RNA sequence: GCUGCUAUAGUGUAGUCCGGCCAAUCAUGCGGGCCUUUCACGCCCGCGACUGGGGUUCGAAUCCCCAUAGCAGCACCA
């Protein structure tokens, strides 16, 4: 199922080859369970996914929840749902908080190998020493002493902030970030929602442990991890493990939406946003609600690729991808924004038959009964126009002999309208239409649409001459739709 | 400040490793036209870039040096 889809993309946009991937790969997508996935996550998720699909292998969803401060209990499920929406070919899911004993065991081994020591120095003090390239007193402790202290960490002898496990690296390393970085710390609060613990690995340790244990062969991640990759290298070397192949893509600037989880959460709590799928947010749920297809997100992200340069995400490109997907399937309807009522003199009852899709007559058509009074967009009625063509219906002249202007039927001929260069506009029978609110990122547009739109709940339609819209809710009061894009 | 990375049109991207086939690819965007009872789709035409300066070479987007700009990291976050 995915194969055919993928080949279609692969035909046009091949990702660069990964070295050592010929016999298949094991890759992973490793988000924090702190909230729903957003476009930034989608890049990591889709890129890794694409390579697994290209070379074959396993794709691990690894939920990285080793900092209880950054865990939202609901996000475990949210992350899975969003991953599924994106169409990721996840073959297995692991959660780091389930694996604490594994990390503890490896930590003991690392200490035994002399690759780590337990440090009881004050944080600021250690920092000073680190900057001065000098060893702290703990660094010279015997392995036995370190093991003893490690046991005391585990048995609650120490409290938060009093002790940490450090990886022995190179104190003379030119980059201070490399020097004896921490691997474990104690966190007494808040409690972890998933597990009872107080000793937690830092990301650099748990990532190495899991990448090794799970057999990860290739890692594609953002360049904010370049320093971590170098740090993690020290741990691999202590254990003598094989290092995966890494690729670091550049920073992606995304304008116009909120991406910060804390900002989103705050806004939702305060009522600024309606929820995680508020269309002003950059979450995948928000995109879905607006009618962006997951394949459009995939294609847009794959087109960006794994370049190391910093880029700005292009909504235009995403919309173009989405339009390719949605245009062939979206039914067309009339939506009249900011409507004015026009009574048309001399109009006998007409029935309009408009195609549901202009390029596919087999989909059938919709019928609109005009009895003489119609709704038209206010923006189309101005003194520059003397004649209008109501699309699929007939022609009307406008006379500005008073306020409001008067409308008169002037025949059915499309050719006449063309000759007069009359604008062809959408309209609705005044007696047979429903209120419709179109929600855009800029604000709400009030109007009316065809009653048949109610049957498109959950789908993307095209409001002719307005743009694509996702039908979000229908009720006796009318229709709520989200503007997707033009 | 220290450590490192990157630099092709408005945006994204190909080409850079192994210099000539690149007066630079594709997509998107924008402008114009055709088609069309939508300002959608489709088709055609056009606009638009190798950060700057040196050097090597018969020849440089591609190699070297310098400059500039941007970014990342320097957390008991991931």
mmCIF file of N, CA and C in Angstrom, chain A residues 161-232:
data_model
loop_
_atom_site.group_PDB
_atom_site.id
_atom_site.type_symbol
_atom_site.label_atom_id
_atom_site.label_comp_id
_atom_site.label_asym_id
_atom_site.label_seq_id
_atom_site.Cartn_x
_atom_site.Cartn_y
_atom_site.Cartn_z
ATOM 1 N N UNK A 161 20.054 16.992 42.960
ATOM 2 C CA UNK A 161 21.059 18.049 42.897
ATOM 3 C C UNK A 161 22.348 17.739 43.635
ATOM 4 N N UNK A 162 22.354 16.663 44.401
ATOM 5 C CA UNK A 162 23.543 16.384 45.212
ATOM 6 C C UNK A 162 24.585 15.559 44.474
ATOM 7 N N UNK A 163 24.176 14.912 43.414
ATOM 8 C CA UNK A 163 25.072 13.940 42.800
ATOM 9 C C UNK A 163 24.674 13.683 41.348
ATOM 10 N N UNK A 164 25.657 13.322 40.552
ATOM 11 C CA UNK A 164 25.354 12.928 39.181
ATOM 12 C C UNK A 164 26.417 11.949 38.698
ATOM 13 N N UNK A 165 26.064 11.223 37.670
ATOM 14 C CA UNK A 165 27.039 10.341 37.038
ATOM 15 C C UNK A 165 27.569 11.080 35.815
ATOM 16 N N UNK A 166 28.893 11.117 35.683
ATOM 17 C CA UNK A 166 29.492 11.808 34.539
ATOM 18 C C UNK A 166 30.260 10.838 33.671
ATOM 19 N N UNK A 167 30.209 11.077 32.397
ATOM 20 C CA UNK A 167 30.972 10.263 31.457
ATOM 21 C C UNK A 167 32.381 10.836 31.371
ATOM 22 N N UNK A 168 33.342 9.970 31.488
ATOM 23 C CA UNK A 168 34.724 10.422 31.397
ATOM 24 C C UNK A 168 35.059 10.660 29.915
ATOM 25 N N UNK A 169 35.408 11.881 29.588
ATOM 26 C CA UNK A 169 35.731 12.184 28.183
ATOM 27 C C UNK A 169 37.145 12.728 28.118
ATOM 28 N N UNK A 170 37.267 13.956 27.671
ATOM 29 C CA UNK A 170 38.591 14.557 27.529
ATOM 30 C C UNK A 170 38.510 15.971 28.068
ATOM 31 N N UNK A 171 39.137 16.184 29.209
ATOM 32 C CA UNK A 171 39.020 17.501 29.846
ATOM 33 C C UNK A 171 39.691 18.596 29.035
ATOM 34 N N UNK A 172 40.558 18.200 28.132
ATOM 35 C CA UNK A 172 41.227 19.203 27.307
ATOM 36 C C UNK A 172 40.517 19.423 25.977
ATOM 37 N N UNK A 173 39.384 18.792 25.838
ATOM 38 C CA UNK A 173 38.659 18.961 24.576
ATOM 39 C C UNK A 173 38.370 20.442 24.352
ATOM 40 N N UNK A 174 38.646 20.935 23.161
ATOM 41 C CA UNK A 174 38.449 22.374 22.905
ATOM 42 C C UNK A 174 37.009 22.841 23.125
ATOM 43 N N UNK A 175 36.073 21.956 22.932
ATOM 44 C CA UNK A 175 34.676 22.335 23.140
ATOM 45 C C UNK A 175 34.276 21.962 24.573
ATOM 46 N N UNK A 176 34.024 22.958 25.410
ATOM 47 C CA UNK A 176 33.685 22.657 26.798
ATOM 48 C C UNK A 176 32.460 21.753 26.939
ATOM 49 N N UNK A 177 31.629 21.763 25.916
ATOM 50 C CA UNK A 177 30.424 20.930 25.975
ATOM 51 C C UNK A 177 30.766 19.446 25.988
ATOM 52 N N UNK A 178 31.963 19.125 25.548
ATOM 53 C CA UNK A 178 32.348 17.723 25.469
ATOM 54 C C UNK A 178 32.903 17.194 26.792
ATOM 55 N N UNK A 179 33.307 18.092 27.654
ATOM 56 C CA UNK A 179 34.081 17.658 28.819
ATOM 57 C C UNK A 179 33.204 17.041 29.900
ATOM 58 N N UNK A 180 33.414 15.770 30.153
ATOM 59 C CA UNK A 180 32.758 15.038 31.251
ATOM 60 C C UNK A 180 31.290 15.428 31.452
ATOM 61 N N UNK A 181 30.529 15.200 30.417
ATOM 62 C CA UNK A 181 29.108 15.572 30.477
ATOM 63 C C UNK A 181 28.317 14.577 31.342
ATOM 64 N N UNK A 182 27.195 15.000 31.888
ATOM 65 C CA UNK A 182 26.446 14.143 32.800
ATOM 66 C C UNK A 182 25.639 13.067 32.073
ATOM 67 N N UNK A 183 25.445 11.944 32.778
ATOM 68 C CA UNK A 183 24.709 10.829 32.187
ATOM 69 C C UNK A 183 23.477 10.453 33.008
ATOM 70 N N UNK A 184 23.541 10.695 34.320
ATOM 71 C CA UNK A 184 22.394 10.391 35.182
ATOM 72 C C UNK A 184 22.275 11.480 36.236
ATOM 73 N N UNK A 185 21.046 11.718 36.656
ATOM 74 C CA UNK A 185 20.841 12.639 37.770
ATOM 75 C C UNK A 185 19.636 12.175 38.560
ATOM 76 N N UNK A 186 19.505 12.790 39.726
ATOM 77 C CA UNK A 186 18.390 12.447 40.603
ATOM 78 C C UNK A 186 17.318 13.518 40.475
ATOM 79 N N UNK A 187 16.092 13.070 40.335
ATOM 80 C CA UNK A 187 14.960 13.997 40.300
ATOM 81 C C UNK A 187 13.933 13.521 41.319
ATOM 82 N N UNK A 188 13.727 14.307 42.360
ATOM 83 C CA UNK A 188 12.773 13.913 43.394
ATOM 84 C C UNK A 188 11.351 14.341 43.054
ATOM 85 N N UNK A 189 11.263 15.376 42.272
ATOM 86 C CA UNK A 189 9.925 15.836 41.895
ATOM 87 C C UNK A 189 10.019 16.520 40.541
ATOM 88 N N UNK A 190 8.956 16.572 39.783
ATOM 89 C CA UNK A 190 7.670 15.951 40.092
ATOM 90 C C UNK A 190 7.738 14.445 39.887
ATOM 91 N N UNK A 191 6.769 13.717 40.399
ATOM 92 C CA UNK A 191 6.750 12.276 40.154
ATOM 93 C C UNK A 191 6.522 11.989 38.670
ATOM 94 N N UNK A 192 7.117 10.902 38.214
ATOM 95 C CA UNK A 192 6.907 10.523 36.817
ATOM 96 C C UNK A 192 5.534 9.883 36.682
ATOM 97 N N UNK A 193 4.777 10.275 35.673
ATOM 98 C CA UNK A 193 3.422 9.735 35.547
ATOM 99 C C UNK A 193 3.383 8.243 35.196
ATOM 100 N N UNK A 194 4.488 7.702 34.713
ATOM 101 C CA UNK A 194 4.459 6.328 34.229
ATOM 102 C C UNK A 194 5.178 5.350 35.146
ATOM 103 N N UNK A 195 6.125 5.843 35.926
ATOM 104 C CA UNK A 195 6.994 4.918 36.632
ATOM 105 C C UNK A 195 7.455 5.559 37.931
ATOM 106 N N UNK A 196 7.710 4.711 38.915
ATOM 107 C CA UNK A 196 8.223 5.247 40.167
ATOM 108 C C UNK A 196 9.741 5.187 40.122
ATOM 109 N N UNK A 197 10.387 6.351 40.153
ATOM 110 C CA UNK A 197 11.836 6.391 40.025
ATOM 111 C C UNK A 197 12.340 7.717 40.533
ATOM 112 N N UNK A 198 13.599 7.753 40.821
ATOM 113 C CA UNK A 198 14.188 9.044 41.169
ATOM 114 C C UNK A 198 15.553 9.219 40.505
ATOM 115 N N UNK A 199 16.110 8.147 39.929
ATOM 116 C CA UNK A 199 17.350 8.275 39.169
ATOM 117 C C UNK A 199 17.010 8.133 37.689
ATOM 118 N N UNK A 200 17.322 9.151 36.947
ATOM 119 C CA UNK A 200 16.977 9.144 35.522
ATOM 120 C C UNK A 200 18.227 9.353 34.666
ATOM 121 N N UNK A 201 18.295 8.673 33.532
ATOM 122 C CA UNK A 201 19.387 8.934 32.594
ATOM 123 C C UNK A 201 19.138 10.253 31.887
ATOM 124 N N UNK A 202 20.210 10.920 31.517
ATOM 125 C CA UNK A 202 20.075 12.063 30.618
ATOM 126 C C UNK A 202 19.990 11.513 29.205
ATOM 127 N N UNK A 203 19.485 12.357 28.350
ATOM 128 C CA UNK A 203 19.263 11.961 26.973
ATOM 129 C C UNK A 203 20.495 11.322 26.317
ATOM 130 N N UNK A 204 21.660 11.872 26.554
ATOM 131 C CA UNK A 204 22.828 11.334 25.853
ATOM 132 C C UNK A 204 23.132 9.885 26.250
ATOM 133 N N UNK A 205 22.767 9.521 27.452
ATOM 134 C CA UNK A 205 23.009 8.137 27.850
ATOM 135 C C UNK A 205 21.909 7.209 27.343
ATOM 136 N N UNK A 206 20.670 7.582 27.588
ATOM 137 C CA UNK A 206 19.580 6.682 27.215
ATOM 138 C C UNK A 206 19.499 6.502 25.703
ATOM 139 N N UNK A 207 19.863 7.531 24.977
ATOM 140 C CA UNK A 207 19.819 7.432 23.518
ATOM 141 C C UNK A 207 20.869 6.432 23.018
ATOM 142 N N UNK A 208 22.065 6.533 23.566
ATOM 143 C CA UNK A 208 23.096 5.580 23.152
ATOM 144 C C UNK A 208 22.692 4.164 23.544
ATOM 145 N N UNK A 209 22.233 4.013 24.789
ATOM 146 C CA UNK A 209 21.837 2.695 25.262
ATOM 147 C C UNK A 209 20.784 2.098 24.340
ATOM 148 N N UNK A 210 19.763 2.877 24.031
ATOM 149 C CA UNK A 210 18.673 2.346 23.216
ATOM 150 C C UNK A 210 19.073 2.157 21.758
ATOM 151 N N UNK A 211 19.803 3.102 21.226
ATOM 152 C CA UNK A 211 20.215 2.929 19.829
ATOM 153 C C UNK A 211 21.018 1.637 19.692
ATOM 154 N N UNK A 212 21.851 1.366 20.681
ATOM 155 C CA UNK A 212 22.639 0.126 20.631
ATOM 156 C C UNK A 212 21.766 -1.094 20.866
ATOM 157 N N UNK A 213 20.988 -1.058 21.945
ATOM 158 C CA UNK A 213 20.147 -2.203 22.295
ATOM 159 C C UNK A 213 19.140 -2.535 21.195
ATOM 160 N N UNK A 214 18.621 -1.532 20.551
ATOM 161 C CA UNK A 214 17.587 -1.758 19.540
ATOM 162 C C UNK A 214 18.194 -1.986 18.155
ATOM 163 N N UNK A 215 19.497 -1.841 18.055
ATOM 164 C CA UNK A 215 20.147 -2.122 16.775
ATOM 165 C C UNK A 215 19.988 -1.027 15.738
ATOM 166 N N UNK A 216 19.834 0.203 16.195
ATOM 167 C CA UNK A 216 19.657 1.323 15.261
ATOM 168 C C UNK A 216 20.915 1.484 14.399
ATOM 169 N N UNK A 217 20.710 1.578 13.095
ATOM 170 C CA UNK A 217 21.853 1.671 12.171
ATOM 171 C C UNK A 217 22.054 3.079 11.634
ATOM 172 N N UNK A 218 20.972 3.829 11.496
ATOM 173 C CA UNK A 218 21.063 5.165 10.911
ATOM 174 C C UNK A 218 20.174 6.123 11.682
ATOM 175 N N UNK A 219 20.675 7.321 11.867
ATOM 176 C CA UNK A 219 19.923 8.324 12.611
ATOM 177 C C UNK A 219 19.871 9.609 11.794
ATOM 178 N N UNK A 220 18.669 10.091 11.561
ATOM 179 C CA UNK A 220 18.511 11.389 10.916
ATOM 180 C C UNK A 220 17.829 12.308 11.913
ATOM 181 N N UNK A 221 18.506 13.364 12.263
ATOM 182 C CA UNK A 221 17.997 14.266 13.286
ATOM 183 C C UNK A 221 18.461 15.676 12.959
ATOM 184 N N UNK A 222 17.948 16.632 13.681
ATOM 185 C CA UNK A 222 18.288 18.027 13.433
ATOM 186 C C UNK A 222 19.697 18.341 13.864
ATOM 187 N N UNK A 223 20.226 19.421 13.331
ATOM 188 C CA UNK A 223 21.614 19.738 13.636
ATOM 189 C C UNK A 223 21.798 20.284 15.040
ATOM 190 N N UNK A 224 20.711 20.510 15.734
ATOM 191 C CA UNK A 224 20.855 20.861 17.135
ATOM 192 C C UNK A 224 21.428 19.683 17.922
ATOM 193 N N UNK A 225 21.483 18.521 17.293
ATOM 194 C CA UNK A 225 22.022 17.342 17.964
ATOM 195 C C UNK A 225 23.474 17.046 17.598
ATOM 196 N N UNK A 226 24.079 17.899 16.809
ATOM 197 C CA UNK A 226 25.448 17.621 16.388
ATOM 198 C C UNK A 226 26.376 17.458 17.589
ATOM 199 N N UNK A 227 26.241 18.350 18.546
ATOM 200 C CA UNK A 227 27.092 18.252 19.732
ATOM 201 C C UNK A 227 26.785 16.977 20.501
ATOM 202 N N UNK A 228 25.514 16.605 20.542
ATOM 203 C CA UNK A 228 25.149 15.367 21.239
ATOM 204 C C UNK A 228 25.753 14.153 20.551
ATOM 205 N N UNK A 229 25.761 14.201 19.219
ATOM 206 C CA UNK A 229 26.363 13.088 18.494
ATOM 207 C C UNK A 229 27.822 12.917 18.903
ATOM 208 N N UNK A 230 28.510 14.026 19.039
ATOM 209 C CA UNK A 230 29.920 13.939 19.438
ATOM 210 C C UNK A 230 30.057 13.433 20.875
ATOM 211 N N UNK A 231 29.165 13.891 21.719
ATOM 212 C CA UNK A 231 29.223 13.418 23.104
ATOM 213 C C UNK A 231 28.927 11.920 23.176
ATOM 214 N N UNK A 232 27.925 11.541 22.432
ATOM 215 C CA UNK A 232 27.514 10.138 22.490
ATOM 216 C C UNK A 232 28.619 9.226 21.998
#
